Short mmCIF file of C-alpha atoms in Angstrom, two decimals:
data_model
loop_
_atom_site.label_atom_id
_atom_site.label_comp_id
_atom_site.label_asym_id
_atom_site.label_seq_id
_atom_site.Cartn_x
_atom_site.Cartn_y
_atom_site.Cartn_z
CA MET Q 1 -3.16 6.61 4.18
CA ILE Q 2 -1.02 4.75 1.65
CA GLN Q 3 -1.43 0.97 1.45
CA SER Q 4 1.35 -1.40 0.44
CA PRO Q 5 1.01 -2.80 -3.10
CA LEU Q 6 1.98 -6.20 -1.62
CA ASN Q 7 -0.25 -8.50 0.41
CA TYR Q 8 2.48 -9.09 2.97
CA THR Q 9 1.98 -11.51 5.89
CA GLY Q 10 1.26 -9.64 9.12
CA GLY Q 11 0.89 -6.28 7.33
CA LYS Q 12 -0.08 -3.45 9.67
CA TYR Q 13 -2.29 -1.36 7.37
CA LYS Q 14 -5.51 -2.06 9.29
CA LEU Q 15 -3.80 -1.19 12.59
CA LEU Q 16 -2.39 2.15 11.42
CA PRO Q 17 -5.29 4.26 12.79
CA GLN Q 18 -4.47 2.84 16.25
CA ILE Q 19 -0.65 2.75 15.95
CA LEU Q 20 0.24 6.06 14.29
CA PRO Q 21 -1.31 8.37 16.93
CA LEU Q 22 0.87 6.61 19.55
CA PHE Q 23 4.12 7.43 17.72
CA PRO Q 24 6.22 10.51 18.61
CA LYS Q 25 5.44 13.62 16.56
CA ASP Q 26 9.06 14.82 16.25
CA ILE Q 27 10.90 12.03 14.43
CA ASP Q 28 14.12 12.77 12.58
CA VAL Q 29 15.11 9.28 11.32
CA PHE Q 30 12.45 6.55 11.33
CA VAL Q 31 13.83 2.99 11.25
CA ASP Q 32 11.38 0.35 9.99
CA LEU Q 33 13.45 -2.57 11.26
CA PHE Q 34 11.32 -5.40 9.83
CA CYS Q 35 9.66 -3.38 7.08
CA GLY Q 36 7.82 -6.21 5.27
CA GLY Q 37 5.11 -4.56 3.18
CA CYS Q 38 6.25 -1.03 4.22
CA ASN Q 39 2.75 -0.11 5.43
CA VAL Q 40 4.15 1.72 8.46
CA GLY Q 41 7.23 3.50 7.12
CA ILE Q 42 5.42 4.75 4.01
CA ASN Q 43 2.93 6.65 6.21
CA ILE Q 44 5.36 8.30 8.65
CA ASP Q 45 5.95 12.03 8.83
CA CYS Q 46 9.71 12.35 9.43
CA ASN Q 47 12.91 13.59 7.80
CA ARG Q 48 14.28 10.23 6.69
CA VAL Q 49 13.21 6.56 6.62
CA ILE Q 50 15.46 3.50 6.75
CA TYR Q 51 13.59 0.43 5.52
CA ASN Q 52 15.27 -2.79 6.65
CA ASP Q 53 14.31 -6.38 5.95
CA LEU Q 54 16.04 -9.74 5.51
CA ASN Q 55 14.21 -10.38 2.22
CA GLU Q 56 16.49 -8.71 -0.33
CA ASN Q 57 14.09 -9.42 -3.21
CA LEU Q 58 11.55 -7.25 -1.44
CA LEU Q 59 14.01 -4.40 -0.94
CA TYR Q 60 15.21 -4.46 -4.55
CA LEU Q 61 11.57 -4.43 -5.68
CA TYR Q 62 10.95 -1.29 -3.57
CA ASN Q 63 14.16 0.20 -4.94
CA THR Q 64 12.82 -0.39 -8.45
CA PHE Q 65 9.63 1.50 -7.52
CA LYS Q 66 11.79 4.26 -6.05
CA ASN Q 67 14.00 4.70 -9.11
CA LEU Q 68 11.80 3.87 -12.10
CA ASP Q 69 9.06 6.24 -13.24
CA LYS Q 70 5.56 4.87 -12.71
CA GLU Q 71 4.70 5.07 -16.43
CA SER Q 72 7.54 2.63 -17.21
CA VAL Q 73 6.50 0.31 -14.37
CA LEU Q 74 2.89 0.15 -15.61
CA GLU Q 75 3.97 -0.22 -19.23
CA TRP Q 76 6.12 -3.22 -18.33
CA ILE Q 77 3.38 -4.74 -16.15
CA TYR Q 78 0.86 -4.69 -19.02
CA GLU Q 79 3.53 -5.86 -21.47
CA ILE Q 80 4.31 -8.90 -19.28
CA ILE Q 81 0.61 -9.69 -18.80
CA GLU Q 82 0.12 -9.66 -22.58
CA LYS Q 83 3.32 -11.57 -23.35
CA TYR Q 84 2.37 -14.49 -21.11
CA GLY Q 85 -1.32 -14.48 -22.03
CA LEU Q 86 -2.49 -13.73 -18.48
CA SER Q 87 -6.04 -12.57 -17.77
CA LEU Q 88 -7.08 -8.95 -17.36
CA VAL Q 89 -10.67 -9.05 -16.15
CA SER Q 90 -10.80 -5.27 -15.62
CA LYS Q 91 -10.49 -4.91 -19.40
CA ASN Q 92 -12.26 -8.02 -20.77
CA GLY Q 93 -14.56 -9.41 -18.04
CA TYR Q 94 -14.76 -12.99 -16.73
CA ASP Q 95 -16.78 -14.42 -19.65
CA TYR Q 96 -13.95 -13.62 -22.07
CA TYR Q 97 -11.75 -16.12 -20.19
CA GLY Q 98 -14.48 -18.70 -19.64
CA CYS Q 99 -14.22 -18.20 -15.86
CA GLU Q 100 -16.57 -17.28 -13.02
CA SER Q 101 -15.65 -14.73 -10.34
CA SER Q 102 -16.55 -17.22 -7.60
CA LYS Q 103 -14.05 -19.79 -8.88
CA GLY Q 104 -11.36 -17.35 -9.92
CA LEU Q 105 -8.90 -17.32 -12.81
CA GLY Q 106 -6.40 -19.99 -11.77
CA VAL Q 107 -7.36 -22.52 -14.45
CA TYR Q 108 -7.03 -19.96 -17.24
CA ASN Q 109 -3.79 -18.39 -15.95
CA ARG Q 110 -1.94 -21.53 -14.86
CA GLU Q 111 0.03 -22.21 -18.05
CA GLY Q 112 1.08 -18.59 -18.64
CA TYR Q 113 1.90 -18.10 -14.98
CA LEU Q 114 4.16 -21.17 -14.87
CA LYS Q 115 5.99 -19.94 -18.00
CA LEU Q 116 6.46 -16.49 -16.45
CA ARG Q 117 7.67 -18.04 -13.20
CA ALA Q 118 10.12 -20.30 -15.07
CA ASP Q 119 11.51 -17.37 -17.08
CA PHE Q 120 11.87 -15.30 -13.91
CA ASN Q 121 13.71 -18.13 -12.15
CA GLN Q 122 15.94 -18.53 -15.19
CA LYS Q 123 16.86 -14.82 -15.03
CA HIS Q 124 17.69 -15.43 -11.36
CA ALA Q 125 19.93 -18.38 -12.24
CA ASN Q 126 21.71 -16.18 -14.81
CA GLY Q 127 22.17 -13.39 -12.26
CA ASN Q 128 20.21 -10.98 -14.44
CA PHE Q 129 18.79 -8.70 -11.73
CA ASP Q 130 17.72 -5.64 -13.72
CA TYR Q 131 14.64 -3.45 -13.15
CA TYR Q 132 12.63 -5.61 -15.56
CA TYR Q 133 13.39 -8.66 -13.39
CA TYR Q 134 11.77 -6.96 -10.38
CA VAL Q 135 8.72 -5.83 -12.37
CA MET Q 136 8.39 -9.48 -13.44
CA LEU Q 137 8.51 -10.38 -9.73
CA TYR Q 138 5.69 -7.94 -8.98
CA VAL Q 139 3.50 -9.47 -11.72
CA ILE Q 140 4.23 -12.98 -10.41
CA ILE Q 141 3.20 -11.91 -6.89
CA VAL Q 142 -0.07 -10.45 -8.26
CA TYR Q 143 -0.93 -13.70 -10.05
CA ALA Q 144 0.43 -16.04 -7.34
CA PHE Q 145 -1.55 -17.91 -4.69
CA ASN Q 146 -3.06 -15.36 -2.26
CA ASN Q 147 -0.67 -12.73 -3.69
CA GLN Q 148 1.95 -14.17 -1.35
CA ILE Q 149 5.76 -14.12 -1.68
CA ARG Q 150 7.84 -17.26 -1.24
CA PHE Q 151 11.24 -18.40 -2.48
CA ASN Q 152 12.90 -21.78 -2.06
CA SER Q 153 16.45 -22.26 -0.75
CA ASN Q 154 17.83 -21.79 -4.28
CA GLY Q 155 16.23 -18.36 -4.51
CA GLU Q 156 13.52 -19.52 -6.92
CA PHE Q 157 9.95 -18.25 -6.62
CA ASN Q 158 7.87 -21.36 -5.96
CA LEU Q 159 4.23 -20.48 -5.25
CA PRO Q 160 1.48 -21.91 -7.48
CA VAL Q 161 -0.94 -19.77 -9.48
CA GLY Q 162 -3.66 -17.87 -7.64
CA LYS Q 163 -7.26 -16.92 -8.41
CA ARG Q 164 -6.82 -13.19 -9.01
CA ASP Q 165 -5.30 -10.89 -11.61
CA PHE Q 166 -4.12 -7.28 -11.93
CA ASN Q 167 -7.08 -4.95 -11.41
CA LYS Q 168 -7.65 -1.19 -11.21
CA LYS Q 169 -7.60 -1.17 -7.40
CA MET Q 170 -4.17 -2.85 -7.40
CA GLU Q 171 -2.95 -0.40 -10.03
CA GLN Q 172 -4.08 2.58 -7.94
CA LYS Q 173 -2.40 1.16 -4.81
CA LEU Q 174 0.82 0.71 -6.76
CA VAL Q 175 0.72 4.22 -8.26
CA ASP Q 176 0.03 5.82 -4.85
CA PHE Q 177 2.88 3.83 -3.29
CA ILE Q 178 5.33 4.79 -6.06
CA ASP Q 179 4.37 8.47 -5.75
CA ARG Q 180 4.96 8.44 -2.00
CA ILE Q 181 8.19 6.44 -1.98
CA GLN Q 182 9.68 8.66 -4.71
CA GLU Q 183 9.07 11.81 -2.70
CA GLN Q 184 10.29 10.22 0.55
CA ASN Q 185 13.89 10.58 1.70
CA CYS Q 186 14.52 6.87 2.26
CA ILE Q 187 17.05 4.08 1.86
CA PHE Q 188 16.77 0.27 1.89
CA THR Q 189 19.05 -2.02 3.87
CA CYS Q 190 19.17 -5.80 4.15
CA ARG Q 191 20.46 -6.76 7.60
CA ASP Q 192 19.68 -9.19 10.38
CA PHE Q 193 18.56 -6.94 13.23
CA ARG Q 194 21.55 -8.18 15.27
CA GLU Q 195 23.84 -6.70 12.61
CA PHE Q 196 21.90 -3.48 12.09
CA ASN Q 197 24.15 -0.52 12.95
CA THR Q 198 22.40 1.71 15.51
CA SER Q 199 25.50 3.72 16.46
CA ALA Q 200 24.41 6.80 14.47
CA LEU Q 201 20.91 6.89 16.01
CA THR Q 202 20.07 9.68 18.46
CA PRO Q 203 17.18 10.42 20.87
CA GLN Q 204 15.53 12.35 18.00
CA ASP Q 205 15.17 9.09 16.04
CA PHE Q 206 12.61 6.32 16.36
CA VAL Q 207 12.81 2.56 15.76
CA TYR Q 208 9.64 0.65 14.90
CA VAL Q 209 9.96 -3.10 15.40
CA ASP Q 210 7.46 -5.55 13.89
CA PRO Q 211 9.23 -8.93 14.04
CA PRO Q 212 7.87 -12.36 13.14
CA TYR Q 213 5.60 -13.40 16.00
CA LEU Q 214 7.05 -16.29 17.97
CA ILE Q 215 3.71 -17.94 18.81
CA THR Q 216 1.98 -17.66 15.43
CA CYS Q 217 2.71 -20.01 12.56
CA ALA Q 218 3.14 -17.72 9.57
CA THR Q 219 5.29 -18.86 6.65
CA TYR Q 220 8.24 -16.82 7.90
CA ASN Q 221 8.39 -19.07 10.98
CA GLU Q 222 8.85 -22.21 8.90
CA GLN Q 223 12.26 -23.90 8.80
CA GLY Q 224 13.35 -22.23 12.04
CA GLY Q 225 13.15 -18.70 10.69
CA TRP Q 226 12.31 -17.14 14.05
CA ASP Q 227 12.94 -18.95 17.33
CA GLU Q 228 13.31 -18.30 21.06
CA THR Q 229 16.93 -17.19 20.64
CA SER Q 230 15.83 -14.60 18.08
CA GLU Q 231 13.12 -13.38 20.46
CA LYS Q 232 15.55 -13.01 23.39
CA ASP Q 233 18.17 -11.31 21.21
CA LEU Q 234 15.57 -8.82 19.97
CA LEU Q 235 14.49 -7.91 23.51
CA ALA Q 236 18.15 -7.38 24.46
CA PHE Q 237 18.50 -5.17 21.36
CA LEU Q 238 15.53 -3.07 22.57
CA ASP Q 239 16.98 -2.81 26.09
CA ASP Q 240 20.17 -1.48 24.52
CA LEU Q 241 18.24 1.17 22.56
CA ASN Q 242 16.42 2.17 25.73
CA GLY Q 243 19.72 2.48 27.62
CA ARG Q 244 20.82 5.03 24.99
CA ASN Q 245 17.53 6.99 25.17
CA ILE Q 246 16.53 5.94 21.65
CA ARG Q 247 12.76 5.67 21.34
CA PHE Q 248 11.19 2.46 20.07
CA ALA Q 249 7.83 0.78 19.64
CA LEU Q 250 7.43 -3.01 19.39
CA SER Q 251 4.44 -4.71 17.79
CA ASN Q 252 3.75 -8.23 19.03
CA VAL Q 253 1.17 -10.61 20.48
CA LEU Q 254 1.13 -11.72 24.11
CA ARG Q 255 -1.36 -14.54 23.53
CA SER Q 256 -2.78 -16.19 20.43
CA LYS Q 257 -5.02 -19.24 19.96
CA GLY Q 258 -4.32 -20.63 23.41
CA LYS Q 259 -0.54 -19.98 23.29
CA GLU Q 260 1.38 -17.47 25.40
CA ASN Q 261 4.62 -15.71 24.57
CA ASP Q 262 6.26 -16.45 27.94
CA ILE Q 263 9.56 -14.79 26.99
CA LEU Q 264 7.86 -11.51 26.13
CA ILE Q 265 5.51 -11.60 29.13
CA GLU Q 266 8.42 -12.22 31.53
CA TRP Q 267 10.45 -9.39 29.94
CA LEU Q 268 7.52 -7.01 30.43
CA LYS Q 269 7.21 -8.01 34.09
CA ILE Q 270 10.91 -7.23 34.64
CA ASN Q 271 10.53 -3.89 32.85
CA VAL Q 272 7.15 -2.92 34.25
CA ASP Q 273 8.39 0.58 35.19
CA ARG Q 274 10.26 1.15 31.93
CA TYR Q 275 7.89 0.12 29.17
CA LYS Q 276 4.29 0.96 28.44
CA ILE Q 277 1.85 -1.54 26.92
CA VAL Q 278 -1.11 -0.52 24.75
CA ARG Q 279 -3.54 -3.26 23.77
CA LEU Q 280 -4.75 -3.01 20.19
CA ASN Q 281 -8.16 -3.98 18.90
CA TYR Q 282 -7.55 -6.30 15.98
CA SER Q 283 -7.67 -9.95 15.01
CA TYR Q 284 -5.85 -11.70 12.17
CA SER Q 285 -8.42 -14.51 12.15
CA ASN Q 286 -9.70 -13.55 8.70
CA SER Q 287 -6.28 -13.46 7.07
CA ASN Q 288 -6.00 -17.22 6.73
CA TYR Q 289 -9.08 -19.08 5.53
CA GLN Q 290 -7.50 -22.39 6.59
CA THR Q 291 -7.73 -21.41 10.27
CA LYS Q 292 -10.47 -23.53 11.82
CA ASP Q 293 -11.02 -21.57 15.04
CA LYS Q 294 -12.16 -18.06 14.15
CA THR Q 295 -13.19 -17.15 17.70
CA SER Q 296 -9.87 -17.02 19.54
CA SER Q 297 -8.28 -13.77 18.47
CA SER Q 298 -4.74 -12.64 19.15
CA GLU Q 299 -3.93 -10.27 21.99
CA GLU Q 300 -2.06 -7.71 19.92
CA VAL Q 301 -0.01 -5.04 21.71
CA LEU Q 302 2.25 -2.07 21.07
CA ILE Q 303 5.09 -1.78 23.60
CA MET Q 304 6.82 1.62 23.93
CA ASN Q 305 9.69 3.10 25.94
CA TYR Q 306 8.49 6.74 25.84
#
């Protein structure tokens, strides 16, 4: 099982042992409609994968991993780490940087990280989007707060420094991901799902849909990123696929922390004879240490039309 090199919000890696056995075995084209960290598409046995996401930075980063040999990627990563004076505990240990593992490396890395971030944002302002730019982005993500990805409305990366650095486990994840994506027959598209062209899809294909969850408050739901209109439009999109005998599976939550997704629940009632619901055994409660109530887990489901 290949794991994404990115710590992407709502990543499905831990759910793969439950999800993958439920997928059809005879997939021609696999569409990862909201690909995010690519944890699902990268592990599918099929003839072709279409990775789609609204975050074009993400897709160009994957494209860099697809087209650049891994030796060059790693060489640039270590070059950037050295250039900006960032820590490398796997090589030097914590004492070398005057830091403790319990407190992390943020204090040591802050100055170098902010310089790297500023230089990256300057390259963005200049429209200099070469492969090196995207390797810089990967290093920033590694050294950013919680390894998260966030851009402001001007397209500038704006997360503060985090506690971690580039370690051997991260390197191995990256190498494994690059190996797999380079052998995979795949393309990357950047479309709103409402504009995604499904006309060429056939009953031999399969669409996996892992949208932002309406009733959870992840960063992608800030500033009206995903609302009730989006939810309704997506369900109509799935009904259209079903009407054309195109197989799909939808990941979502019915209930979470006392909230209910009424739109989704009502849609399932209407389609009780059409769609099958499988409840999954997983909670995201550990993924955000700021969450106060660890006891109320999400009711995670996979909804299928086959």
